Short mmCIF file of C-alpha atoms in Angstrom, two decimals:
data_model
loop_
_atom_site.label_atom_id
_atom_site.label_comp_id
_atom_site.label_asym_id
_atom_site.label_seq_id
_atom_site.Cartn_x
_atom_site.Cartn_y
_atom_site.Cartn_z
CA UNK C 17 0.00 0.01 -0.02
CA UNK C 18 2.97 2.43 0.98
CA UNK C 19 4.85 1.57 -1.97
CA UNK C 20 1.95 1.94 -4.23
CA UNK C 21 1.41 5.77 -2.67
CA UNK C 22 4.89 6.44 -2.87
CA UNK C 23 5.02 5.39 -6.50
CA UNK C 24 2.10 7.34 -7.07
CA UNK C 25 3.63 10.56 -5.76
CA UNK C 26 6.57 10.08 -7.80
CA UNK C 27 4.52 11.23 -10.71
CA UNK C 28 4.44 15.25 -10.97
CA UNK C 29 0.78 15.10 -12.64
CA UNK C 30 -0.51 13.06 -9.95
CA UNK C 31 0.60 15.43 -7.25
CA UNK C 32 -0.68 18.28 -9.16
CA UNK C 33 -3.99 16.64 -9.42
CA UNK C 34 -4.16 15.23 -5.75
CA UNK C 35 -3.57 19.09 -4.56
CA UNK C 36 -6.02 20.52 -6.72
CA UNK C 37 -8.56 17.93 -6.10
CA UNK C 38 -8.40 17.82 -2.66
CA UNK C 39 -8.68 21.71 -2.22
CA UNK C 40 -11.47 21.90 -4.91
CA UNK C 41 -13.51 19.13 -3.10
CA UNK C 42 -13.00 21.10 0.30
CA UNK C 43 -14.40 24.22 -1.17
CA UNK C 44 -17.03 22.84 -3.39
CA UNK C 45 -18.25 20.80 -0.19
CA UNK C 46 -18.28 24.17 1.99
CA UNK C 47 -20.20 26.31 -0.49
CA UNK C 48 -22.32 23.42 -1.08
CA UNK C 49 -23.94 23.57 2.46
CA UNK C 50 -25.15 26.77 1.70
CA UNK C 51 -26.13 26.30 -1.65
CA UNK C 52 -27.99 23.09 -0.66
CA UNK C 53 -29.72 24.49 1.93
CA UNK C 54 -30.93 27.54 0.12
CA UNK C 55 -32.27 25.35 -2.68
CA UNK C 56 -29.53 26.72 -5.00
CA UNK C 57 -28.43 23.33 -5.99
CA UNK C 58 -29.29 23.75 -9.56
CA UNK C 59 -27.30 26.84 -9.76
CA UNK C 60 -24.12 24.75 -9.55
CA UNK C 61 -25.02 22.56 -12.18
CA UNK C 62 -26.24 25.35 -14.40
CA UNK C 63 -22.62 26.74 -14.10
CA UNK C 64 -20.93 23.77 -14.80
CA UNK C 65 -22.84 23.73 -18.19
CA UNK C 66 -21.74 26.93 -19.00
CA UNK C 67 -18.34 26.20 -17.98
CA UNK C 68 -18.58 23.51 -20.65
CA UNK C 69 -19.39 25.89 -23.20
CA UNK C 70 -16.65 28.64 -22.46
CA UNK C 71 -14.13 25.62 -22.52
CA UNK C 72 -15.36 24.78 -25.97
CA UNK C 73 -15.22 28.15 -27.04
CA UNK C 74 -11.66 28.84 -25.45
CA UNK C 75 -10.47 25.85 -27.52
CA UNK C 76 -11.69 27.18 -30.65
CA UNK C 77 -10.03 30.24 -30.21
CA UNK C 78 -6.96 28.85 -29.18
CA UNK C 79 -7.08 31.08 -25.71
CA UNK C 80 -6.15 29.81 -22.35
CA UNK C 81 -9.28 27.97 -20.68
CA UNK C 82 -9.16 29.92 -17.42
CA UNK C 83 -8.79 33.24 -18.84
CA UNK C 84 -12.43 32.65 -20.71
CA UNK C 85 -14.30 30.51 -18.37
CA UNK C 86 -13.83 32.74 -15.25
CA UNK C 87 -15.03 35.72 -16.04
CA UNK C 88 -18.01 34.25 -18.32
CA UNK C 89 -18.86 31.52 -15.47
CA UNK C 90 -18.76 34.41 -12.75
CA UNK C 91 -21.09 36.74 -14.95
CA UNK C 92 -23.47 33.49 -15.50
CA UNK C 93 -23.27 32.99 -11.36
CA UNK C 94 -24.39 36.62 -10.79
CA UNK C 95 -27.26 35.88 -13.38
CA UNK C 96 -28.52 32.89 -12.15
CA UNK C 97 -28.18 33.86 -8.49
CA UNK C 98 -30.83 36.97 -9.49
CA UNK C 99 -32.92 34.62 -11.28
CA UNK C 100 -33.60 32.57 -8.64
CA UNK C 101 -34.01 35.41 -6.17
CA UNK C 102 -36.43 37.05 -8.09
CA UNK C 103 -39.00 33.82 -8.48
CA UNK C 104 -38.47 30.10 -7.47
CA UNK C 105 -40.39 28.69 -10.21
CA UNK C 106 -39.25 30.83 -13.02
CA UNK C 107 -35.80 30.46 -11.89
CA UNK C 108 -35.55 26.88 -12.18
CA UNK C 109 -36.78 26.83 -15.79
CA UNK C 110 -34.26 29.73 -16.58
CA UNK C 111 -31.40 27.90 -15.02
CA UNK C 112 -32.24 24.66 -17.09
CA UNK C 113 -32.54 27.19 -20.24
CA UNK C 114 -29.17 28.67 -19.70
CA UNK C 115 -27.51 25.12 -19.19
CA UNK C 116 -28.39 23.72 -22.48
CA UNK C 117 -28.29 26.70 -24.10
CA UNK C 118 -24.32 26.91 -23.22
CA UNK C 119 -24.25 23.13 -23.88
CA UNK C 120 -25.55 23.43 -27.15
CA UNK C 121 -23.26 26.18 -28.15
CA UNK C 122 -20.19 24.05 -27.00
CA UNK C 123 -21.17 21.11 -28.69
CA UNK C 124 -21.83 23.27 -32.06
CA UNK C 125 -18.62 25.31 -31.83
CA UNK C 126 -16.53 22.17 -31.14
CA UNK C 127 -18.14 20.16 -34.02
CA UNK C 128 -17.34 23.30 -36.26
CA UNK C 129 -13.51 23.58 -35.52
CA UNK C 130 -11.73 20.68 -34.05
CA UNK C 131 -14.65 18.15 -34.17
CA UNK C 132 -15.60 15.65 -31.28
CA UNK C 133 -12.38 14.09 -30.13
CA UNK C 134 -10.98 12.99 -26.90
CA UNK C 135 -10.45 16.42 -25.83
CA UNK C 136 -14.18 17.10 -25.62
CA UNK C 137 -14.74 13.75 -23.89
CA UNK C 138 -12.59 15.03 -21.15
CA UNK C 139 -14.24 18.44 -20.99
CA UNK C 140 -17.44 16.41 -20.35
CA UNK C 141 -16.26 13.71 -18.10
CA UNK C 142 -12.87 15.10 -16.46
CA UNK C 143 -9.29 13.94 -17.02
CA UNK C 144 -6.82 13.48 -13.91
CA UNK C 145 -3.86 14.61 -16.55
CA UNK C 146 -5.39 18.01 -17.11
CA UNK C 147 -4.04 20.04 -14.10
CA UNK C 148 -1.23 22.56 -15.04
CA UNK C 149 1.20 24.36 -12.88
CA UNK C 150 -1.13 27.45 -12.97
CA UNK C 151 -3.99 25.46 -11.72
CA UNK C 152 -1.88 24.29 -8.77
CA UNK C 153 -1.20 28.04 -7.97
CA UNK C 154 -5.07 29.08 -8.64
CA UNK C 155 -6.35 26.23 -6.35
CA UNK C 156 -3.97 26.98 -3.64
CA UNK C 157 -5.22 30.65 -3.78
CA UNK C 158 -9.07 30.05 -4.19
CA UNK C 159 -8.92 27.55 -0.95
CA UNK C 160 -7.11 29.98 0.92
CA UNK C 161 -9.96 32.62 0.05
CA UNK C 162 -12.99 30.12 0.55
CA UNK C 163 -11.55 29.13 3.94
CA UNK C 164 -11.07 32.41 5.33
CA UNK C 165 -14.38 33.61 4.01
CA UNK C 166 -15.86 30.58 5.78
CA UNK C 167 -14.24 31.24 8.86
CA UNK C 168 -14.83 35.24 8.84
CA UNK C 169 -18.16 35.03 7.32
CA UNK C 170 -19.38 31.85 9.31
CA UNK C 171 -22.03 33.35 11.03
CA UNK C 172 -23.20 35.64 8.65
CA UNK C 173 -23.45 32.82 5.87
CA UNK C 174 -25.12 30.87 8.61
CA UNK C 175 -28.05 33.47 9.15
CA UNK C 176 -28.25 34.56 5.57
CA UNK C 177 -28.73 30.56 4.62
CA UNK C 178 -31.16 30.10 7.29
CA UNK C 179 -33.47 33.24 6.95
CA UNK C 180 -32.28 35.72 4.24
CA UNK C 181 -35.34 38.02 5.23
CA UNK C 182 -34.50 38.07 9.01
CA UNK C 183 -30.97 38.51 8.44
CA UNK C 184 -31.99 41.63 5.82
CA UNK C 185 -34.62 43.31 8.34
CA UNK C 186 -31.87 43.10 10.93
CA UNK C 187 -29.15 44.90 9.10
CA UNK C 188 -27.02 42.26 7.51
CA UNK C 189 -25.99 43.05 3.75
CA UNK C 190 -27.33 39.78 2.67
CA UNK C 191 -26.89 40.73 -1.38
CA UNK C 192 -22.93 40.83 -0.75
CA UNK C 193 -22.71 37.39 0.97
CA UNK C 194 -25.26 35.94 -1.74
CA UNK C 195 -22.56 37.35 -4.23
CA UNK C 196 -19.51 36.10 -2.51
CA UNK C 197 -21.01 32.49 -2.34
CA UNK C 198 -22.01 32.71 -6.04
CA UNK C 199 -18.71 33.99 -6.88
CA UNK C 200 -16.65 31.33 -5.03
CA UNK C 201 -18.91 28.63 -6.46
CA UNK C 202 -18.26 29.91 -10.02
CA UNK C 203 -14.40 29.64 -9.47
CA UNK C 204 -14.60 26.47 -7.75
CA UNK C 205 -16.53 24.94 -10.87
CA UNK C 206 -14.09 26.36 -13.50
CA UNK C 207 -11.05 24.91 -11.57
CA UNK C 208 -12.74 21.37 -10.42
CA UNK C 209 -14.72 21.25 -14.06
CA UNK C 210 -11.59 19.86 -16.27
CA UNK C 211 -10.62 17.14 -13.55
CA UNK C 212 -14.22 16.28 -12.73
CA UNK C 213 -16.05 16.72 -16.01
CA UNK C 214 -18.32 19.65 -17.00
CA UNK C 215 -21.12 16.90 -16.43
CA UNK C 216 -20.00 15.58 -13.13
CA UNK C 217 -18.44 18.69 -10.78
CA UNK C 218 -22.20 19.51 -9.52
CA UNK C 219 -21.75 16.29 -7.60
CA UNK C 220 -19.14 17.86 -5.75
CA UNK C 221 -21.12 20.40 -4.44
CA UNK C 222 -24.38 18.59 -3.70
CA UNK C 223 -23.38 15.15 -2.45
CA UNK C 224 -21.04 16.16 0.63
CA UNK C 225 -23.63 18.45 2.28
CA UNK C 226 -26.61 15.87 1.58
CA UNK C 227 -24.85 13.32 3.31
CA UNK C 228 -23.54 14.95 6.33
CA UNK C 229 -26.90 16.18 6.55
CA UNK C 230 -27.98 12.60 7.05
CA UNK C 231 -26.25 12.61 10.50
CA UNK C 232 -25.49 15.71 11.53
CA UNK C 233 -28.01 18.06 13.58
CA UNK C 234 -26.13 21.70 13.95
CA UNK C 235 -24.89 23.76 11.03
CA UNK C 236 -21.45 24.02 12.38
CA UNK C 237 -20.96 19.89 12.18
CA UNK C 238 -22.65 19.68 8.90
CA UNK C 239 -20.12 22.23 7.27
CA UNK C 240 -17.34 20.11 9.24
CA UNK C 241 -18.29 16.72 8.20
CA UNK C 242 -19.03 17.62 4.41
CA UNK C 243 -15.80 19.03 4.34
CA UNK C 244 -14.22 15.78 5.74
CA UNK C 245 -16.42 13.57 3.73
CA UNK C 246 -15.50 15.42 0.61
CA UNK C 247 -12.06 15.00 1.02
CA UNK C 248 -12.03 11.56 2.21
CA UNK C 249 -13.91 10.32 -0.69
CA UNK C 250 -11.70 12.35 -3.27
CA UNK C 251 -8.51 10.61 -1.63
CA UNK C 252 -10.05 7.21 -2.07
CA UNK C 253 -10.73 8.08 -5.39
CA UNK C 254 -7.10 9.11 -6.51
CA UNK C 255 -5.76 5.77 -5.12
CA UNK C 256 -8.70 3.74 -6.75
CA UNK C 257 -8.20 5.24 -9.86
CA UNK C 258 -4.30 5.15 -10.10
CA UNK C 259 -4.66 1.40 -9.36
CA UNK C 260 -8.01 0.30 -11.38
CA UNK C 261 -7.37 3.28 -13.90
CA UNK C 262 -11.05 4.42 -13.83
CA UNK C 263 -12.03 7.96 -14.47
CA UNK C 264 -11.85 10.31 -11.65
CA UNK C 265 -15.24 12.09 -12.09
CA UNK C 266 -17.30 9.17 -12.49
CA UNK C 267 -15.35 7.36 -9.47
CA UNK C 268 -15.72 10.48 -7.44
CA UNK C 269 -19.51 10.30 -7.87
CA UNK C 270 -19.63 6.66 -7.34
CA UNK C 271 -17.85 7.29 -3.97
CA UNK C 272 -19.79 9.91 -2.58
CA UNK C 273 -23.11 7.82 -3.50
CA UNK C 274 -21.44 5.01 -1.32
CA UNK C 275 -20.88 7.62 1.38
CA UNK C 276 -24.47 8.78 1.20
CA UNK C 277 -25.71 5.69 1.43
CA UNK C 278 -23.62 4.52 4.30
CA UNK C 279 -24.46 7.93 6.17
CA UNK C 280 -28.33 7.27 5.45
CA UNK C 281 -28.13 3.65 6.85
CA UNK C 282 -26.67 4.85 10.18
CA UNK C 283 -29.23 7.45 10.56
CA UNK C 284 -31.94 4.94 9.63
CA UNK C 285 -30.25 2.46 12.10
CA UNK C 286 -30.11 5.15 14.74
CA UNK C 287 -33.66 5.83 14.40
CA UNK C 288 -34.67 2.23 14.62
CA UNK C 289 -32.68 1.90 17.98
CA UNK C 290 -34.36 5.10 19.23
CA UNK C 291 -37.83 3.38 19.00
CA UNK L 8 -42.30 58.87 21.06
CA UNK L 9 -43.41 58.32 17.84
CA UNK L 10 -41.39 55.46 15.90
CA UNK L 11 -43.41 55.34 12.66
CA UNK L 12 -45.37 57.53 10.82
CA UNK L 13 -47.12 56.86 7.50
CA UNK L 14 -48.67 59.54 5.49
CA UNK L 15 -50.91 58.20 2.37
CA UNK L 16 -48.27 55.29 1.93
CA UNK L 17 -48.80 52.25 -0.38
CA UNK L 18 -46.78 49.14 -0.68
CA UNK L 19 -46.82 46.21 -3.05
CA UNK L 20 -44.99 43.59 -5.57
CA UNK L 21 -43.23 44.64 -8.76
CA UNK L 22 -45.31 47.66 -9.67
CA UNK L 23 -48.75 46.04 -8.62
CA UNK L 24 -50.19 47.64 -5.24
CA UNK L 25 -51.06 45.33 -2.44
CA UNK L 26 -51.95 47.59 0.29
CA UNK L 27 -52.37 51.45 0.13
CA UNK L 28 -54.02 54.63 1.65
CA UNK L 29 -52.15 53.84 4.79
CA UNK L 30 -52.31 56.71 7.61
CA UNK L 31 -51.28 55.72 11.10
CA UNK L 32 -48.35 56.07 13.75
CA UNK L 33 -46.94 53.69 16.15
CA UNK L 34 -45.63 54.71 19.72
CA UNK L 35 -43.11 53.44 21.87
CA UNK L 36 -44.61 50.81 23.97
CA UNK L 37 -47.69 50.28 21.52
CA UNK L 38 -49.08 46.75 21.09
CA UNK L 39 -50.33 47.07 17.28
CA UNK L 40 -52.32 44.33 15.50
CA UNK L 41 -52.58 44.30 11.55
CA UNK L 42 -55.79 42.42 10.98
CA UNK L 43 -57.52 41.94 8.01
CA UNK L 44 -58.44 38.86 5.69
CA UNK L 45 -55.75 36.88 3.24
CA UNK L 46 -54.61 38.92 0.57
CA UNK L 47 -55.44 42.38 2.13
CA UNK L 48 -51.84 43.31 2.19
CA UNK L 49 -50.76 42.75 6.07
CA UNK L 50 -47.34 40.85 5.06
CA UNK L 51 -46.62 43.28 2.35
CA UNK L 52 -47.18 46.07 5.10
CA UNK L 53 -44.80 44.48 7.55
CA UNK L 54 -42.04 43.95 4.77
CA UNK L 55 -42.39 47.54 4.21
CA UNK L 56 -42.18 48.63 7.71
CA UNK L 57 -38.79 46.53 7.86
CA UNK L 58 -37.46 48.41 4.76
CA UNK L 59 -37.75 45.21 2.58
CA UNK L 60 -39.69 47.16 0.52
CA UNK L 61 -39.83 51.03 -0.36
CA UNK L 62 -43.35 52.59 -0.47
CA UNK L 63 -44.76 53.04 -3.93
CA UNK L 64 -46.65 56.31 -2.88
CA UNK L 65 -46.99 58.32 0.23
CA UNK L 66 -44.12 58.49 2.92
CA UNK L 67 -43.14 56.50 5.60
CA UNK L 68 -40.96 58.52 8.28
CA UNK L 69 -39.27 56.80 11.34
CA UNK L 70 -37.99 58.27 14.58
CA UNK L 71 -36.30 57.22 17.59
CA UNK L 72 -33.52 55.29 16.12
CA UNK L 73 -36.35 53.07 14.57
CA UNK L 74 -34.26 50.95 12.26
CA UNK L 75 -32.14 47.74 10.98
CA UNK L 76 -30.14 47.46 14.04
CA UNK L 77 -33.07 47.72 16.52
CA UNK L 78 -35.65 45.42 14.94
CA UNK L 79 -36.73 41.92 15.94
CA UNK L 80 -38.52 39.94 13.44
CA UNK L 81 -40.53 37.05 13.36
CA UNK L 82 -41.16 36.21 9.90
CA UNK L 83 -43.62 33.19 8.14
CA UNK L 84 -41.51 30.10 8.19
CA UNK L 85 -40.64 29.06 4.82
CA UNK L 86 -40.39 25.31 3.57
CA UNK L 87 -36.68 25.22 3.66
CA UNK L 88 -36.59 26.55 7.07
CA UNK L 89 -38.67 23.76 8.45
CA UNK L 90 -35.85 20.79 7.92
CA UNK L 91 -32.70 23.24 8.33
CA UNK L 92 -30.12 21.15 10.38
CA UNK L 93 -28.96 23.76 12.95
CA UNK L 94 -29.31 23.71 16.85
CA UNK L 95 -32.01 25.82 18.26
CA UNK L 96 -28.95 27.62 20.06
CA UNK L 97 -27.28 28.36 16.60
CA UNK L 98 -30.43 29.68 15.41
CA UNK L 99 -31.28 31.93 18.55
CA UNK L 100 -27.51 33.41 18.61
CA UNK L 101 -27.91 34.46 15.12
CA UNK L 102 -30.43 37.00 16.29
CA UNK L 103 -27.45 38.99 17.72
CA UNK L 104 -25.85 39.37 14.48
CA UNK L 105 -27.29 42.83 13.90
CA UNK L 106 -25.29 44.10 16.88
CA UNK L 107 -22.01 42.39 15.04
CA UNK L 108 -21.60 45.08 12.28
CA UNK L 109 -18.63 43.70 10.44
CA UNK L 110 -16.89 41.98 13.57
CA UNK L 111 -16.72 38.26 12.45
CA UNK L 112 -17.47 36.63 15.87
CA UNK L 113 -19.93 36.74 18.64
CA UNK L 114 -19.18 38.59 21.89
CA UNK L 115 -19.39 37.30 25.39
CA UNK L 116 -22.16 39.95 25.55
CA UNK L 117 -24.17 38.48 22.60
CA UNK L 118 -23.89 34.78 24.20
CA UNK L 119 -25.42 36.29 27.23
CA UNK L 120 -28.33 38.01 25.53
CA UNK L 121 -29.05 34.75 23.62
CA UNK L 122 -29.08 33.00 27.05
CA UNK L 123 -31.21 35.42 28.53
CA UNK L 124 -33.65 35.32 25.92
CA UNK L 125 -33.45 31.40 25.75
CA UNK L 126 -34.32 31.41 29.35
CA UNK L 127 -37.06 33.91 29.34
CA UNK L 128 -38.95 31.60 26.69
CA UNK L 129 -38.22 28.61 28.51
CA UNK L 130 -36.55 26.64 25.69
CA UNK L 131 -33.32 25.71 27.70
CA UNK L 132 -34.16 21.93 27.17
CA UNK L 133 -34.33 22.59 23.49
CA UNK L 134 -30.84 24.47 23.04
CA UNK L 135 -28.74 21.41 21.61
CA UNK L 136 -31.80 19.95 19.69
CA UNK L 137 -31.93 20.33 15.95
CA UNK L 138 -34.52 22.64 14.78
CA UNK L 139 -36.16 20.37 12.19
CA UNK L 140 -37.01 18.01 15.14
CA UNK L 141 -39.03 20.67 16.98
CA UNK L 142 -42.74 21.03 16.82
CA UNK L 143 -44.18 23.91 15.36
CA UNK L 144 -44.91 25.49 18.84
CA UNK L 145 -41.16 25.34 19.58
CA UNK L 146 -39.87 26.30 16.64
CA UNK L 147 -41.81 29.54 17.08
CA UNK L 148 -40.33 30.22 20.45
CA UNK L 149 -37.00 29.23 19.13
CA UNK L 150 -37.59 32.18 16.45
CA UNK L 151 -39.16 34.70 18.72
CA UNK L 152 -36.00 34.22 21.01
CA UNK L 153 -33.73 35.00 18.08
CA UNK L 154 -36.26 37.90 17.39
CA UNK L 155 -35.80 39.12 20.90
CA UNK L 156 -32.18 38.75 20.64
CA UNK L 157 -31.87 41.73 17.87
CA UNK L 158 -35.28 43.76 19.34
CA UNK L 159 -33.89 46.50 21.19
CA UNK L 160 -36.86 48.99 20.22
CA UNK L 161 -39.46 47.10 18.55
CA UNK L 162 -40.62 43.37 17.40
CA UNK L 163 -42.36 42.88 14.36
CA UNK L 164 -44.20 39.28 14.23
CA UNK L 165 -45.77 37.98 10.85
CA UNK L 166 -48.61 35.29 11.89
CA UNK L 167 -46.82 34.04 14.85
CA UNK L 168 -49.34 31.41 15.41
CA UNK L 169 -50.18 29.93 12.37
CA UNK L 170 -50.42 26.09 12.21
CA UNK L 171 -50.40 26.04 16.10
CA UNK L 172 -52.70 24.41 18.35
CA UNK L 173 -55.11 26.30 20.46
CA UNK L 174 -53.02 25.56 23.63
CA UNK L 175 -49.58 26.79 22.36
CA UNK L 176 -51.30 29.88 20.32
CA UNK L 177 -52.42 30.97 23.87
CA UNK L 178 -49.18 30.59 25.47
CA UNK L 179 -47.32 32.29 22.84
CA UNK L 180 -49.87 35.41 22.72
CA UNK L 181 -49.76 35.58 26.77
CA UNK L 182 -45.74 35.73 26.44
CA UNK L 183 -45.82 38.51 23.71
CA UNK L 184 -48.13 40.34 25.93
CA UNK L 185 -45.87 39.61 28.91
CA UNK L 186 -42.80 41.01 27.16
CA UNK L 187 -44.59 44.33 25.73
CA UNK L 188 -45.66 45.02 29.26
CA UNK L 189 -42.25 43.99 31.14
CA UNK L 190 -39.74 45.55 28.67
CA UNK L 191 -41.74 48.32 26.99
CA UNK L 192 -40.91 46.86 23.61
CA UNK L 193 -43.19 48.08 20.61
CA UNK L 194 -45.09 45.08 19.07
CA UNK L 195 -46.51 44.95 15.83
CA UNK L 196 -48.23 41.71 14.86
CA UNK L 197 -49.98 40.70 11.89
CA UNK L 198 -52.66 38.17 12.50
CA UNK L 199 -56.08 37.14 11.28
CA UNK L 200 -57.09 36.02 14.58
CA UNK L 201 -59.36 38.80 15.54
CA UNK L 202 -60.27 37.62 18.79
CA UNK L 203 -57.04 37.60 20.24
CA UNK L 204 -55.86 40.69 18.44
CA UNK L 205 -58.91 42.79 20.51
CA UNK L 206 -57.88 40.81 23.74
CA UNK L 207 -54.40 41.89 23.96
CA UNK L 208 -53.43 44.56 21.68
CA UNK L 209 -53.64 48.28 22.32
CA UNK L 210 -54.17 49.51 19.00
CA UNK L 211 -55.71 47.80 15.60
CA UNK L 212 -55.07 48.52 12.35
CA UNK L 213 -57.69 47.06 9.87
CA UNK L 214 -56.69 46.40 6.04
CA UNK L 215 -58.44 45.57 3.22
CA UNK L 216 -56.04 46.32 0.49
CA UNK L 217 -56.58 49.65 1.62
CA UNK L 218 -56.92 51.08 5.69
CA UNK L 219 -60.25 50.59 6.48
CA UNK L 220 -59.86 51.31 10.36
CA UNK L 221 -56.97 52.68 12.58
CA UNK L 222 -57.22 53.59 16.31
CA UNK L 223 -57.15 52.06 19.86
CA UNK L 224 -58.71 48.69 20.50
CA UNK L 225 -61.61 50.22 22.36
CA UNK L 226 -62.56 52.45 19.34
CA UNK L 227 -62.21 49.45 17.03
CA UNK L 228 -64.60 47.22 19.20
CA UNK L 229 -67.29 50.33 18.94
CA UNK L 230 -66.77 50.79 15.38
CA UNK L 231 -68.82 49.75 12.70
CA UNK L 232 -66.06 48.08 10.80
CA UNK L 233 -64.61 46.26 13.82
CA UNK L 234 -68.23 45.15 14.93
CA UNK L 235 -69.03 43.87 11.61
CA UNK L 236 -65.45 42.13 11.40
CA UNK L 237 -66.05 40.64 14.81
CA UNK L 238 -69.50 39.80 14.53
CA UNK L 239 -69.11 38.01 10.94
CA UNK L 240 -66.19 35.73 12.70
CA UNK L 241 -68.46 35.18 15.45
CA UNK L 242 -70.84 33.81 12.80
CA UNK L 243 -68.36 31.95 11.08
CA UNK L 244 -67.03 29.90 14.10
CA UNK L 245 -70.82 29.09 15.30
CA UNK L 246 -71.20 27.70 11.73
CA UNK L 247 -68.22 25.55 12.07
CA UNK L 248 -69.34 24.36 15.53
CA UNK L 249 -72.62 23.15 14.35
#
């Protein structure tokens, strides 16, 4: 086991993938708690589709993917947030509209330029080889910002997540915190997208929060637990996908499903014992 | 001291007026009940007084420092809140946030305020319980404790007894009256339970998409609109008993 791990970490690309993956999982799970509880899970999904579209356009233009993806996805995040705030039902449909449109644009742009090749498949379902040095730098910065934001604004994030109207009525600038969460979510998604795949990245946001909510009864423990679950799941996947050569993105989703079922079973058993 | 003065004010959603012709005053220490049927603009008015909405017409002036940092608010619960994973203590403490400003963490004083309000409402045993596992009445008490943490001047309550059983309802009304009497906190409550409104409130504001009555409870009981509304409700309840 140890020799396998040592062997793994002798590959520079794998070290990069592990660093980016762990940090992105951590950020996604923290942001996910707030997004899931605010019923904004679909925003995460919508953003990843927008991200796919921007990747396709960036490839067609021969530009660095991050320089196009980050601003466009951040803009989309603010837009989706606005739509969701105004009306719940319309917002739902609007998110579906935006995600399918960007997916369609991406696919058309790709087939007009490079054609459907392995690159496209990698965008959709992720590749562990995709991480560059820049990605590592950016994800370290991002993780620092998300962690700092979570520690410093923890109480405000709780208040805004639990009851936005109350928070606003008592003088908390809820708009700023919503935008902060949307902004950080957008960056997390862009970073994680190429490793996890545009179709699968939203699982990183949604699963850990849902999993820890099976067992945890306090906001603080839900937040901590989902961070731990997310990082542990990703670490398991890295080793698994190294040994068995399984695709990273899909394996992360499967391991997260297993964790979810495990937590659900334990909470079910606990409920039974109490009765 | 006058806290709120409305002059021909109107509030609404996305351009369409929900309630208009508002002319009333709220003084410090008042217990104002806003009554009216569903869709008469009661909740919209509360959102307006909280500054979550700006008036479409007329003016709302405030005095005595009435504003965001001084108000406690008990909103109607949303579906998302009912299964929120948070302990009752975390929820109550979040009421102290308005006093925090930019500072990131709660001070000892904030925690004392939360403790004090938890004791006042008798919810110490619920502190470490999960909010979603509490009964409707217990959740309302937790939210009331949170509102009290931020209420330095006034408490605004939007249908605080909706969905509660009669016993819990009476208990909650008693508690709110007690807070009003003992601390002198101004109460503004939205309710369609007219009988409790006239029993506890000092002033009544009756809405029917526009203001149809404002005055003291005694005046309301002697007014045509008051008699008609209360009488109608007695009638309706009598029918239900048959």
